[in-house]
Structures are given as C-alpha cells and as structure tokens.
Coordinates of C-alpha atoms in Angstrom, one line a residue:
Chain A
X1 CA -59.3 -24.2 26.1
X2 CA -59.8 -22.0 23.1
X3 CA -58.0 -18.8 25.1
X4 CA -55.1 -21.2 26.0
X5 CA -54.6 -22.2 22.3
X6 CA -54.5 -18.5 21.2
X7 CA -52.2 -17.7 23.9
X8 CA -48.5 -19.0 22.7
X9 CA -48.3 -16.9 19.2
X10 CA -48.4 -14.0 21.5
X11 CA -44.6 -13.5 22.4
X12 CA -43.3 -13.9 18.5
X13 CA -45.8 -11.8 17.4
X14 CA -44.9 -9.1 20.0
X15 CA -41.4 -10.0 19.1
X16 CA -41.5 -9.3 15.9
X17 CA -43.4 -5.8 16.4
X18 CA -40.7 -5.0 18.5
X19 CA -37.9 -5.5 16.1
X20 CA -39.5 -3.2 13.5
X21 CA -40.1 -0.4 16.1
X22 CA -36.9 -0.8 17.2
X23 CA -35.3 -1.1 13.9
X24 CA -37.0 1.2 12.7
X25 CA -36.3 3.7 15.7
X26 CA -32.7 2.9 15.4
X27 CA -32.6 3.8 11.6
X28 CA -34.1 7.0 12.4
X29 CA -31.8 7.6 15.1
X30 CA -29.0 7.0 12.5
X31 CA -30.3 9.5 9.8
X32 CA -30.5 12.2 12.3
X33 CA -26.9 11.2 13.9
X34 CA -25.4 10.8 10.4
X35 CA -25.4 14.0 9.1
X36 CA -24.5 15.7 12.2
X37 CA -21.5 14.1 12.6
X38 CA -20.9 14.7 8.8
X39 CA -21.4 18.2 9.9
X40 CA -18.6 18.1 12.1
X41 CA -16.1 17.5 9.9
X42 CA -14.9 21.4 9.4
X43 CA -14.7 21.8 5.6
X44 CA -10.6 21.6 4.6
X45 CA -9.5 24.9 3.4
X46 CA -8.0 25.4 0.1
X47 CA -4.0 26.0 0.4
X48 CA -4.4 29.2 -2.1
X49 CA -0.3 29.3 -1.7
X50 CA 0.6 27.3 -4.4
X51 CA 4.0 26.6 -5.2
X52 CA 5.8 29.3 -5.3
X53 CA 5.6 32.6 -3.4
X54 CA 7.6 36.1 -3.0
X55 CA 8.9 36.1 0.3
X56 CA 10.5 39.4 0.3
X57 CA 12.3 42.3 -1.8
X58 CA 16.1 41.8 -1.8
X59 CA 16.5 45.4 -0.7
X60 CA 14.5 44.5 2.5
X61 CA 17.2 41.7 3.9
X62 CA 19.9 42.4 5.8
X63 CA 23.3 39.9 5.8
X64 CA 23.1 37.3 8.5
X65 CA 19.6 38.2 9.7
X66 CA 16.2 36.1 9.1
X67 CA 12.5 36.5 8.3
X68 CA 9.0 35.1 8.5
X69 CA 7.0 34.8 5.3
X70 CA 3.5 33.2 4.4
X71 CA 3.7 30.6 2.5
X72 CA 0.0 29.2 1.9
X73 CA -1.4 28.9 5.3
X74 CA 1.8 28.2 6.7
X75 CA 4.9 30.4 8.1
X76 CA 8.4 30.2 6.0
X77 CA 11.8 31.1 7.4
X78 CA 14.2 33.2 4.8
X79 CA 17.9 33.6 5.7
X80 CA 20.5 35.7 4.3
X81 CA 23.7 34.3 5.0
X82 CA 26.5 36.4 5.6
X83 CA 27.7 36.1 2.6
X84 CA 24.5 37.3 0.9
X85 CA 23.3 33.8 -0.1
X86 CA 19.2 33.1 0.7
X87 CA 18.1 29.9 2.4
X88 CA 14.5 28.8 2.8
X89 CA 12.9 26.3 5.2
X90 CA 9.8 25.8 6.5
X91 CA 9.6 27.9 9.9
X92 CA 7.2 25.0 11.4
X93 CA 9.6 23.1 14.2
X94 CA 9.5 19.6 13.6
X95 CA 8.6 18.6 17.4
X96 CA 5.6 20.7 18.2
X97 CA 4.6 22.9 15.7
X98 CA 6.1 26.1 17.0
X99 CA 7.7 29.2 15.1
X100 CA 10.9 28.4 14.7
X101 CA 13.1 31.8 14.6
X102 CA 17.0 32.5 12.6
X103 CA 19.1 33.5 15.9
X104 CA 22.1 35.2 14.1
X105 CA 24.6 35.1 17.2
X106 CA 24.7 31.3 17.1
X107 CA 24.4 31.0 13.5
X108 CA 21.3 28.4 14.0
X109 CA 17.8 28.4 13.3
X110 CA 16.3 27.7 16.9
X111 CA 12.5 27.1 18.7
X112 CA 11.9 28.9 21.5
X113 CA 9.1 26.9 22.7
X114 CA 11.2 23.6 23.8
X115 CA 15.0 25.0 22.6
X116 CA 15.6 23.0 19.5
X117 CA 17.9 23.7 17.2
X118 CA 18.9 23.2 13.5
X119 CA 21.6 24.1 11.6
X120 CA 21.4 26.2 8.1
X121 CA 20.7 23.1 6.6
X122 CA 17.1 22.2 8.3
X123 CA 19.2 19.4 10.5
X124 CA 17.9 18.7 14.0
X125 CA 21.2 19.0 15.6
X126 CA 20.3 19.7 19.2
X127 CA 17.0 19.4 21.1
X128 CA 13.8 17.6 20.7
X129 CA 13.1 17.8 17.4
X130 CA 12.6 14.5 15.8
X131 CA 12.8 15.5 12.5
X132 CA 15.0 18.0 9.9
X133 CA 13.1 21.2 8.4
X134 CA 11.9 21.2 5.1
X135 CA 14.0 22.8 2.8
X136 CA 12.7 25.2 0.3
X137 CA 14.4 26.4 -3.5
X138 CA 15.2 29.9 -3.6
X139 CA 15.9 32.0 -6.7
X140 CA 15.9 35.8 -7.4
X141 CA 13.8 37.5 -9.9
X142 CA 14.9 40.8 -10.2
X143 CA 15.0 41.8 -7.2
X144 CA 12.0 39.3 -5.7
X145 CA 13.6 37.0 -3.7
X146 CA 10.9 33.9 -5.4
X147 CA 11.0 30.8 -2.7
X148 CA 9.3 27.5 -4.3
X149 CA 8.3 23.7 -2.8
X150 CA 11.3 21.2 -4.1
X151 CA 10.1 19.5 -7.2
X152 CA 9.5 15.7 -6.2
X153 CA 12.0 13.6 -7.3
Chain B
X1 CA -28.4 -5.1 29.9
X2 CA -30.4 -1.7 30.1
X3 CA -32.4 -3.1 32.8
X4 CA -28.8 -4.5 34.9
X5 CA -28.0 -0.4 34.3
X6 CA -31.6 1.3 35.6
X7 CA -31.2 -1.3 38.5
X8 CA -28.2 -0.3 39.4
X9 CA -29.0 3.3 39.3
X10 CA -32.2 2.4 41.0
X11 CA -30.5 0.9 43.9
X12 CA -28.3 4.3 44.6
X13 CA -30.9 7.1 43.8
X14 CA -34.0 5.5 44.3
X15 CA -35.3 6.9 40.7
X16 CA -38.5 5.3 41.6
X17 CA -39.3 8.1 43.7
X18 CA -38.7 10.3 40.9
X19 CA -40.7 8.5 38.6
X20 CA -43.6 8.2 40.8
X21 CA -45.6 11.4 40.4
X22 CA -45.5 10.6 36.8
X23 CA -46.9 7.5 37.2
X24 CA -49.8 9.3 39.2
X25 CA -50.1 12.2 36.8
X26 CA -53.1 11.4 34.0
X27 CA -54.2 13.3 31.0
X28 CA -58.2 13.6 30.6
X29 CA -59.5 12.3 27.8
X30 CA -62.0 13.2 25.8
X31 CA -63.1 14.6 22.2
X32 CA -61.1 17.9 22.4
X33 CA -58.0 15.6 24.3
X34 CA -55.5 16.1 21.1
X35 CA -54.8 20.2 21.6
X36 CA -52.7 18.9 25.0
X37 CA -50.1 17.4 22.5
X38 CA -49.4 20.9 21.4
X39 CA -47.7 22.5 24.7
X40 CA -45.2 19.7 24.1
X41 CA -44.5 19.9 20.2
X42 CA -43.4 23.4 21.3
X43 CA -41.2 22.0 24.0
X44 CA -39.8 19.4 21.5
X45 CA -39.2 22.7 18.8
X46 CA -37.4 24.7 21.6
X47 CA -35.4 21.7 22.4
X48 CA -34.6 21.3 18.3
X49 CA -33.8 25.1 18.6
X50 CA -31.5 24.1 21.1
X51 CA -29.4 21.6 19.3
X52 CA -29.6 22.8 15.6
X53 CA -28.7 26.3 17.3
X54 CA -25.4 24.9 19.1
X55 CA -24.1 23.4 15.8
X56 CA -24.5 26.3 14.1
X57 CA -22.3 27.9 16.5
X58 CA -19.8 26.0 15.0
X59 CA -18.9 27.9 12.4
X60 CA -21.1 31.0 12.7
X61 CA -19.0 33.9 13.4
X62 CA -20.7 37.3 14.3
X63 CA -19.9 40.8 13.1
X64 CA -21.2 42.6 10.1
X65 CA -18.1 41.5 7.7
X66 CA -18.2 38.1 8.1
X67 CA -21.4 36.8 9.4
X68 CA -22.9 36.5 6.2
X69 CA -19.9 34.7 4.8
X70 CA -20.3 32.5 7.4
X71 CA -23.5 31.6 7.2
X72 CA -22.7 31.1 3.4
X73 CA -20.2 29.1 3.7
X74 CA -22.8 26.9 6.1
X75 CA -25.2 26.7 3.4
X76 CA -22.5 25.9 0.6
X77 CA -19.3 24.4 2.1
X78 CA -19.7 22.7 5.1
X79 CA -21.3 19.0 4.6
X80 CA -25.3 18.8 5.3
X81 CA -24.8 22.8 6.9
X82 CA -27.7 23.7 4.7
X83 CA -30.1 20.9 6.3
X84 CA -29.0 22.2 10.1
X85 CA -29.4 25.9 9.1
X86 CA -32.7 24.9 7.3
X87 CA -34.2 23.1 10.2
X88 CA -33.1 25.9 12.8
X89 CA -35.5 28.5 10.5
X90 CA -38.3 26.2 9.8
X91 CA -38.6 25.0 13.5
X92 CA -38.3 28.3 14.3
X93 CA -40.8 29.1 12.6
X94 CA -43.2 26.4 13.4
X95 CA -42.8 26.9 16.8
X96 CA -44.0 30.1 16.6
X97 CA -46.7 28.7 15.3
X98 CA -47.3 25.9 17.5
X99 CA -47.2 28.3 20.6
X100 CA -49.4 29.9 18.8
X101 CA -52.2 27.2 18.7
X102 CA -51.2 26.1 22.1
X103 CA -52.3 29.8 23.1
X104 CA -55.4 29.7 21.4
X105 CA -56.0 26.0 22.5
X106 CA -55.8 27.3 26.5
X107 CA -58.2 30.4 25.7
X108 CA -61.1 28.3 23.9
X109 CA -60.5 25.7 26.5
X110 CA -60.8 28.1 29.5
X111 CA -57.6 26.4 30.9
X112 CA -55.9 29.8 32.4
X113 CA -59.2 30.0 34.7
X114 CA -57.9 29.5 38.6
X115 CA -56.2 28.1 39.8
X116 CA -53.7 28.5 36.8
X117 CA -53.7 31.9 36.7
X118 CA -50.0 32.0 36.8
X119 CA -49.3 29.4 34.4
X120 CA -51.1 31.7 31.6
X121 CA -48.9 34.7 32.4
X122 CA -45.6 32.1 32.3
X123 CA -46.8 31.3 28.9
X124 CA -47.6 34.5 27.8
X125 CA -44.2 35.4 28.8
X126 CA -42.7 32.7 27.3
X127 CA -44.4 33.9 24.1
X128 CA -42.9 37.2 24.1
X129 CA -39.5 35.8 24.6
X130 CA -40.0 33.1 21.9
X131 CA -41.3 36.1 19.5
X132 CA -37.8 37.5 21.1
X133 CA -35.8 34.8 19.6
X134 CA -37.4 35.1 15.8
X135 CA -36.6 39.0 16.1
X136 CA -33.0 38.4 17.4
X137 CA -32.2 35.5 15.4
X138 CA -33.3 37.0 12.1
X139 CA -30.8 39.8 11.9
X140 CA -28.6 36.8 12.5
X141 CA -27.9 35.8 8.8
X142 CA -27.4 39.7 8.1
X143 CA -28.9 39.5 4.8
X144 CA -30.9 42.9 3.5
X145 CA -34.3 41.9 4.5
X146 CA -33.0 41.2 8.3
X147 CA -31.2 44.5 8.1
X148 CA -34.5 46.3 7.5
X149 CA -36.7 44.6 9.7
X150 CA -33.9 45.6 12.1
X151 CA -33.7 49.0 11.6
X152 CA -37.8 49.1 11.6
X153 CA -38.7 46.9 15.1
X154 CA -36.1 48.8 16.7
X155 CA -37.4 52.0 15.2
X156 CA -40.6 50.7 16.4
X157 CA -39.3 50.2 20.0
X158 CA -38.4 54.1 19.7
X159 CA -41.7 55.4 19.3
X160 CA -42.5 54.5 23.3
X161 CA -42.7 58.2 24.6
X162 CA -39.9 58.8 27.2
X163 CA -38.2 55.1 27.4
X164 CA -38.6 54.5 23.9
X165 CA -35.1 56.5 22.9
X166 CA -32.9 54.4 25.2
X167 CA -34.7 51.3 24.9
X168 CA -33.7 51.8 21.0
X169 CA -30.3 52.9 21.8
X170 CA -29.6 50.0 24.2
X171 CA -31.1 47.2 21.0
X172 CA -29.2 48.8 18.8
X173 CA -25.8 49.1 20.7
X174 CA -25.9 52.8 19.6
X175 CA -28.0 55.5 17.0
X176 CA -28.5 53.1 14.0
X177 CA -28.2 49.2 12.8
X178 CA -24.6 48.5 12.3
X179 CA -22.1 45.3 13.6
X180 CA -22.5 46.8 17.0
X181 CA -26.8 46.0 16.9
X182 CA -25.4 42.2 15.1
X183 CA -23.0 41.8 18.7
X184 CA -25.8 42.3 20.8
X185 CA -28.7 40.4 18.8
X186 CA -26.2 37.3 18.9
X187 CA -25.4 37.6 22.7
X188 CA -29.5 38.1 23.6
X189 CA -30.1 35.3 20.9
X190 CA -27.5 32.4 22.6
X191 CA -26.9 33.6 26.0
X192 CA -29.6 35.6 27.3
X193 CA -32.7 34.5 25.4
X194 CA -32.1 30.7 26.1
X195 CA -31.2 31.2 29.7
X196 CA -34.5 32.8 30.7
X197 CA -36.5 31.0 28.3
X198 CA -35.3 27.6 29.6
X199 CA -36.1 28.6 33.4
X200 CA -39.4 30.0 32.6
X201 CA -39.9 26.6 30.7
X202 CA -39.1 24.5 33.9
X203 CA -41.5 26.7 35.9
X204 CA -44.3 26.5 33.3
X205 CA -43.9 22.6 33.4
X206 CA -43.9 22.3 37.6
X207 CA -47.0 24.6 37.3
X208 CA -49.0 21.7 35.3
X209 CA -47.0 19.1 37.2
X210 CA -48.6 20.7 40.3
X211 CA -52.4 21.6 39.0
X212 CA -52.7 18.6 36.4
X213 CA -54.3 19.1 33.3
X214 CA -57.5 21.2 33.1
X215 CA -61.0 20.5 31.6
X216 CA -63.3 22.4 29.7
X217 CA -65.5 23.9 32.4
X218 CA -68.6 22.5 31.2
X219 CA -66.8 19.1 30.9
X220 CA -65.9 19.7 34.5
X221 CA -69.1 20.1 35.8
X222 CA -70.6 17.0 34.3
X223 CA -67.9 14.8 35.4
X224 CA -68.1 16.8 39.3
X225 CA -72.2 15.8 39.3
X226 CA -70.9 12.2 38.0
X227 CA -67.9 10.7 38.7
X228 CA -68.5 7.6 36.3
X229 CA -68.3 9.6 33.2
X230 CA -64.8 11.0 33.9
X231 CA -62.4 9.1 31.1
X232 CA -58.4 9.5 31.9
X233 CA -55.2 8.1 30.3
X234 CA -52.1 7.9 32.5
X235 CA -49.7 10.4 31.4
X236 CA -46.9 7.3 31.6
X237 CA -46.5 5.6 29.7
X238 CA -50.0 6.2 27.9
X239 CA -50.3 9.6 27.1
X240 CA -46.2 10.0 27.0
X241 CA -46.2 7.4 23.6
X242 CA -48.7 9.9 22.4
X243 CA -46.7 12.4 22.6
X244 CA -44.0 11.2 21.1
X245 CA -45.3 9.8 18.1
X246 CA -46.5 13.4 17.9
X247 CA -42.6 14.2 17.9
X248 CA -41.9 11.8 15.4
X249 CA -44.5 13.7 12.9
X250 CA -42.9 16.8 13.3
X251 CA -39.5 15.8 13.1
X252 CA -40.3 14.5 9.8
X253 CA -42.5 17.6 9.0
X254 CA -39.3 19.5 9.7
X255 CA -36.8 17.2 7.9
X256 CA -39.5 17.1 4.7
X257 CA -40.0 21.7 4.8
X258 CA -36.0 21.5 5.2
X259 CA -35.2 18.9 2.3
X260 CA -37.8 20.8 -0.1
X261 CA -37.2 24.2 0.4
X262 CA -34.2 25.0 1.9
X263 CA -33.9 28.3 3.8
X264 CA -32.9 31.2 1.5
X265 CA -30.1 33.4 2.1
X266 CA -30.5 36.4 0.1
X267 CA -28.3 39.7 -0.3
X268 CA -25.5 40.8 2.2
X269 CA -26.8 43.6 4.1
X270 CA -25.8 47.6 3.1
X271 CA -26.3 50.1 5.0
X272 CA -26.0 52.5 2.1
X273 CA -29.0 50.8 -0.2
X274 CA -32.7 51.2 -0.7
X275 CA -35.4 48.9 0.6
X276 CA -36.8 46.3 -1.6
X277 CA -39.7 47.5 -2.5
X278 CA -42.6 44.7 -0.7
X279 CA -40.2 44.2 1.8
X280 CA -42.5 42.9 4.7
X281 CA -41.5 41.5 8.7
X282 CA -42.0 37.4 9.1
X283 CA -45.6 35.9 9.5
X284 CA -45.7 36.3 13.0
X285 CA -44.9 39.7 13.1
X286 CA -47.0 41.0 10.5
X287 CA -50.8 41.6 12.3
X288 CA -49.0 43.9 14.3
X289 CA -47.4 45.7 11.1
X290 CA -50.4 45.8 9.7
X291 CA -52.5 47.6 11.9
X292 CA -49.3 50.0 12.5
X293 CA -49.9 50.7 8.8
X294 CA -53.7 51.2 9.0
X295 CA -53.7 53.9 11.9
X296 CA -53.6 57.4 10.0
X297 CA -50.2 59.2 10.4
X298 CA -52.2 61.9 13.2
X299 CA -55.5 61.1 14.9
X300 CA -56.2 64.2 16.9
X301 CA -52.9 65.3 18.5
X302 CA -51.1 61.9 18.9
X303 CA -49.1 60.9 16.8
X304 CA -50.4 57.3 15.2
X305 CA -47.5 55.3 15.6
X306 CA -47.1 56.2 19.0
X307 CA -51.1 55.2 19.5
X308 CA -50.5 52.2 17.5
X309 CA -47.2 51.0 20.1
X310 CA -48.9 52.0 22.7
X311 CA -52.1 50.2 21.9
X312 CA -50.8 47.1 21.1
X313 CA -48.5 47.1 24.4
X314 CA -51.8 47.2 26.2
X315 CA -53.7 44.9 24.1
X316 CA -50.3 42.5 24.8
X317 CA -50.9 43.3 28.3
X318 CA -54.5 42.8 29.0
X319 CA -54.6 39.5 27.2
X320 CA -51.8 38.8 29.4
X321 CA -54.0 39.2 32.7
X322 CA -57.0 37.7 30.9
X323 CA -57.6 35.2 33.8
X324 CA -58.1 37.7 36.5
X325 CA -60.9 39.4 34.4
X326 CA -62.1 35.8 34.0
X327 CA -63.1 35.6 37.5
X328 CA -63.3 32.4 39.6
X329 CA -66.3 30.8 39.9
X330 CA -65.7 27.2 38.4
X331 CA -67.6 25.9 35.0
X332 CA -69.3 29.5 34.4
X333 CA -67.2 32.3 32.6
X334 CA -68.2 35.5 31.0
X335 CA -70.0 35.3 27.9
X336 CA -67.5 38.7 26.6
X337 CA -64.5 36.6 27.0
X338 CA -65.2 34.4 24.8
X339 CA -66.1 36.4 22.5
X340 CA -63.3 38.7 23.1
X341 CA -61.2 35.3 22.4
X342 CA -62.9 34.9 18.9
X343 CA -62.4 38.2 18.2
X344 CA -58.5 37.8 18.7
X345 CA -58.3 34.8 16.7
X346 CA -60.5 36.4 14.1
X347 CA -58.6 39.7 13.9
X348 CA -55.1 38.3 14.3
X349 CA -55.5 35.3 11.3
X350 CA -57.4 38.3 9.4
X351 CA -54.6 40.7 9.6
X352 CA -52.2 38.2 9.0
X353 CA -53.8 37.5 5.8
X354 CA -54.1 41.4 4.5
X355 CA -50.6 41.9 5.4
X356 CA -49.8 39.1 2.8
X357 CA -52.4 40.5 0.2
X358 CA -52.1 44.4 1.0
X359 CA -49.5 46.3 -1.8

C-alpha cells in the first residue's frame, strides 16, 4: 500500500527535472550558437572613398576614349566625349554586377558579360539591364579631372 | 518525434548493431575511477580545436604582411572574434595539459602494460603531434614572441648532427624565419597536423574499444582471486553522462579563462629587432628549455646542445617504449619503473617551475 501511494508523484517530478535539464541544455546550446553566428557576420568595411575622388589627370585622356577609376571600393567609368567634355557613371552594370566598358566605335557604354548597353547618358537602351547607370558630377580642378556623388535632392 | 526519426533510421541501418558493443563496453569502477574521464576531456579539447580553428579560418589570412592584421582585426573588429580566438589558445593550452595528466594517469596506473602496448605508443605519438600543433600554431599570430620561439625550436631542430640542417631548412621553408616558415606552419597546422592527428585518434579509440578499460594491476589481482569484489558501470549510458558533465565543466572552464583574460596579441613580428629580454617558449615547452640551458656550452668534446637534443630525443624515445621494458607478467611490474615514473613527474613539474623562476 505505502509503495503504491508514493508511486504517482513520480512522472511530474521526473517531468519537471527534465524540463530544467533540457532548458537548461538548450540555453547553453544557444549561448554557444549565438555568438558563432554573430561571428559570421563579416565585419562591413568602411567605404574610405568618400564623396569625391580624382579620377584622372586631363593630360592622361584622350577624345572619345574611356577609363576605369576607383571610386571607394567600387569601379567608375570616365568618358571624354569627342568633343572634350567628361562624363562619369558608375562602371557597375545594372543586371549583374559586371565591368561595364566605353566602346568608342559605337559610341556606347557596353557589358561584356551579358551584352548590355547604355547610352552616354547611363540609359539601358539595349540588353538585360534592368536598370540606368548611376550618373556621377564631374568638374575640373586644374587640371584634376574631380568626379563627385550627385548631391541628394 | 526524435524517436519516429531514430526508428526510421533504425529500420534501414539497423543502428542497433552499431550501438551494441557500447552497450556491452563498462568502465571499472573504483577509488581511482575519475582519471578515465581525462582521455576524453582531451578528445572533447581536440574536437573544440577543431571547430574554434575552422572559424578562425574565416578571416585569418597567412603571410607575414597581413597575418597579424588579420588576427587583429579578429580580436578587434569582427563581433565575439576575440572570444573564438581566446578559446582556440586556452583549449589549446589545456589540452596540452590534460594529455598531459592523461599520460601520467596511464603510467601510475600501469595501464600501457600488455596487452596495450600499442595503445601507449599511439598516445605517445599523439602527444608529439599535439605538442606539434602548439609549436605550429604559435607562429600563427606572428607576433614577436612567436617569431623567436620560431627561429629558436627550429634552431633547435638544427642541432641534430647530419639531418638536423635539412630538417631545419625544410621547417623553415629555407635559411631563416620569414613568410615562407608562416606558409608552411599554417599548412602543417590545418591540413597536415589535423589529418594525422584525427586518424591516429580513431585508432587510439578502437584500441580501448577492443581491450576495454584497464585496472590497476594489484586491483586486478584481487578481483581475478574474487570475482564478487569486481564493481563496473556500463560505459552507456552510465559512464557516458559522466563524461559529459565532465564536458560541460570544461566548456565553462574554457568560456570563464576566455571571458577573463582574453588571449593577448602583442607586437607584429621584425625580423630586424632584438629579443625581449625574458622572452621564454610556452609552459609545455619549457622543461625541455630548461635543461637545454643547464648543460654547459662543451662537456668533453660534444658540443652541449647537440648532447642536450640528442638526449632528450632518446629520453622521448624510451618513455615511448616504456611497456616493453615493463615486461608481461600480469599484477607484478618492476619496482625501477615506477620509480623511473616519479622521477619524470618529479623532474618535468620541477623544471617547469625553474624555467618560470630562473632569470
């Protein structure tokens, strides 16, 4: 009799145990897991661009040609025109991420990965691009030719 | 739901079968039971190695101009990088240590005596190689202190008469230290290193799988003349619980040394710069160091560093065939090796301690 009354407590009891071991198992688990996937996260890296940057010497362009130039982490496209005015766009293609490239016989800025093209303008006029370039300001300063990010409106 | 799954899995690879010897295995028990649990802390150390070491790859990048940036920018810009690298150096370092006691455990309890001969020299080995991975992994950081200790083990290497040159030329990847010794630590320390160390570990474990656990000899004997006395746990789940609330400890022994005191960094390494002056090898190193230092600079017409090398590579050697010298008669061995034991213990705690006290 007195065995059989102590008897039915057991399961709760054991229940209970096995909530905080398992709890408490879990919220170990969790601070091990949590800052290994914080860890993951690579750091982001500090755009040390800024705004403005000299993309090239004006002696160093030709008329009707094009050229890379870092600007932050990212490529930029200079033209001279034909008719000696600069243009500046961002050389990253709008459709997937290529190097876009000035091709002076067709007067277009075009990707060779996927054969977009846009016009002088950043357009997307032909292709799969979905979207137009980004269009930089360019000014001279002596003889700097000084590209900078269009002011918000 | 877990059970639906290991039913499942059950009914197409009949893990029961697999589990079974474990079921069989026991652990004995009695009042010196608690140094088994150190074979596995070291297991569970390597395997923290392992994964602490893999996300340090991450963003680690070798070569002697950036690899201390890198690890820099570990400790300082990437989120919780300092706890990751911190961990990988104190469990390194602790499991030096634990392999250490686990050693020392199997000499006192006469556990390499046959039929596990060949267990002991696995171990042994595996020693050697783990000692291999706290030299390799040191020069990792390439801090000044890593840059020395370098430049002297591999110097150290050199004093072996005849192979001693090349062996030094090969660690080094050329005459002295430079990126070109960093390229080859890092490839022995993630590719080599953990390749061999991981097979010899799955050898090591089928050899106790296959023998079981030993007893004390005299412990033996008693329970051989009367079976009643013998007192076992089963490995699973008893002894395997055990073990892994043993785990748990050093996990949070780990996570506490981390937290508190964080691994250092210290100076970029230059070639072109003095050493600090009481510059001195890691712990585990340093009994060796010190008796370098103590053997004069000639005794007779040897040179002393070449006697010291060359002494300790046979010291090293003999302890690793100490079973056969045991010999085999069960529950008796010789009185000397024992005391040969104590005197290990006794000299290599001792000259541990000098090395931190000496000038």
């Amino acid at each position: 009799m007195g065995a059989e009354r102590t008897l039915p407590p057991e399961p709760s009891r054991r229940h209970a145990i096995e909530i905080f071991l398992g709890g408490g198992l879990l919220a170990s688990l969790a601070s091990f897991l949590y800052p290994v996937l914080r860890y993951f996260v690579p750091p982001a890296v500090v755009d040390l661009g800024g705004d403005e940057v000299v993309a090239a010497k004006s002696v160093e362009m030709k008329p009707n040609s094009g050229r890379i130039f870092r600007f932050g982490s990212r490529p930029g496209l200079l033209i001279m025109n034909a008719d000696g005015t600069y243009r500046a766009l961002s050389a990253t293609c709008t459709h997937l991420g290529c190097t876009v490239q000035y091709r002076p016989d067709l007067r277009e800025i075009w990707c060779a990965c996927h054969n977009g093209t846009y016009d002088l303008n950043g357009r997307n006029v032909s292709g799969p691009p979905p979207r137009p370039l980004d269009v930089f300001d360019v000014h001279l300063r002596g003889d700097e030719i000084v590209v900078s990010r269009k002011r918000e409106a | 739901m877990f059970a639906a799954l290991i039913r499942w899995l059950d009914e197409r690879l009949q893990l029961e079968g697999l589990i079974a010897p474990l079921r069989h295995k026991t652990v004995p028990t009695h009042r010196l039971s608690y140094w088994y649990f150190f074979g596995g802390i070291t297991l569970f150390l390597f395997i923290v190695q392992v994964l602490t070491g893999i996300l340090l790859l991450l963003y680690y990048r070798p070569g002697a101009n950036e690899a201390f940036e890198s690890v820099q920018y570990i400790m300082t810009r990437v989120q919780f990088g300092w706890l990751i690298r911190s961990i990988h150096s104190w469990s390194a370092n602790l499991m030096i240590f634990t392999a250490f006691v686990h050693m020392f455990s199997v000499v006192f309890l006469k556990a390499y005596r046959k039929p596990r001969e060949l267990t002991w020299v696995t171990g042994m080995v595996l020693l050697f190689l783990v000692m291999g991975f706290g030299f390799s992994g040191y020069l990792l950081p390439w801090n000044t202190l890593a840059f020395f200790a370098t430049k002297v083990g591999t110097e150290i290497a050199g004093q072996v008469p005849l192979i001693g040159k090349p062996i030094m030329i090969f660690l080094r990847g050329g005459e002295e230290v430079t990126g070109a010794t960093l390229t080859r630590f890092f490839g022995f320390h993630v590719a080599v290193l953990p390749g061999i160390v991981t097979v010899l570990i799955a050898i090591h474990l089928f050899f106790v799988q296959r023998q079981g656990i030993s007893v004390p000899p005299k412990l033996e004997a008693r329970w051989n003349a009367n079976p009643s006395e013998r007192r076992e746990m089963k490995f699973f789940p008893n002894f395997m619980l055990r073990e892994l609330m043993a785990w748990y400890v050093a996990i949070g022994a780990l996570a506490a040394l981390a937290a508190l005191f964080p691994w250092g960094l210290g100076v970029k390494a230059d070639p072109f710069i003095s050493a600090p002056a009481g510059i001195k090898p890691e712990w585990y190193f340093l009994f060796m160091f010190q008796t370098l230092k103590l053997i004069p600079s000639k005794v007779w017409f040897v040179d002393g560093e070449v006697l010291g090398v060359l002494g300790c590579s046979l010291a090293g050697l003999l302890w690793m065939l100490l079973p056969f010298f045991a010999g085999d008669r069960a529950g008796r061995t010789r009185v000397w090796i024992t005391g040969l034991s104590i005197f290990a213990l006794v000299y290599v705690i001792g000259m541990t301690a000098y090395g931190y006290l000496a000038p």
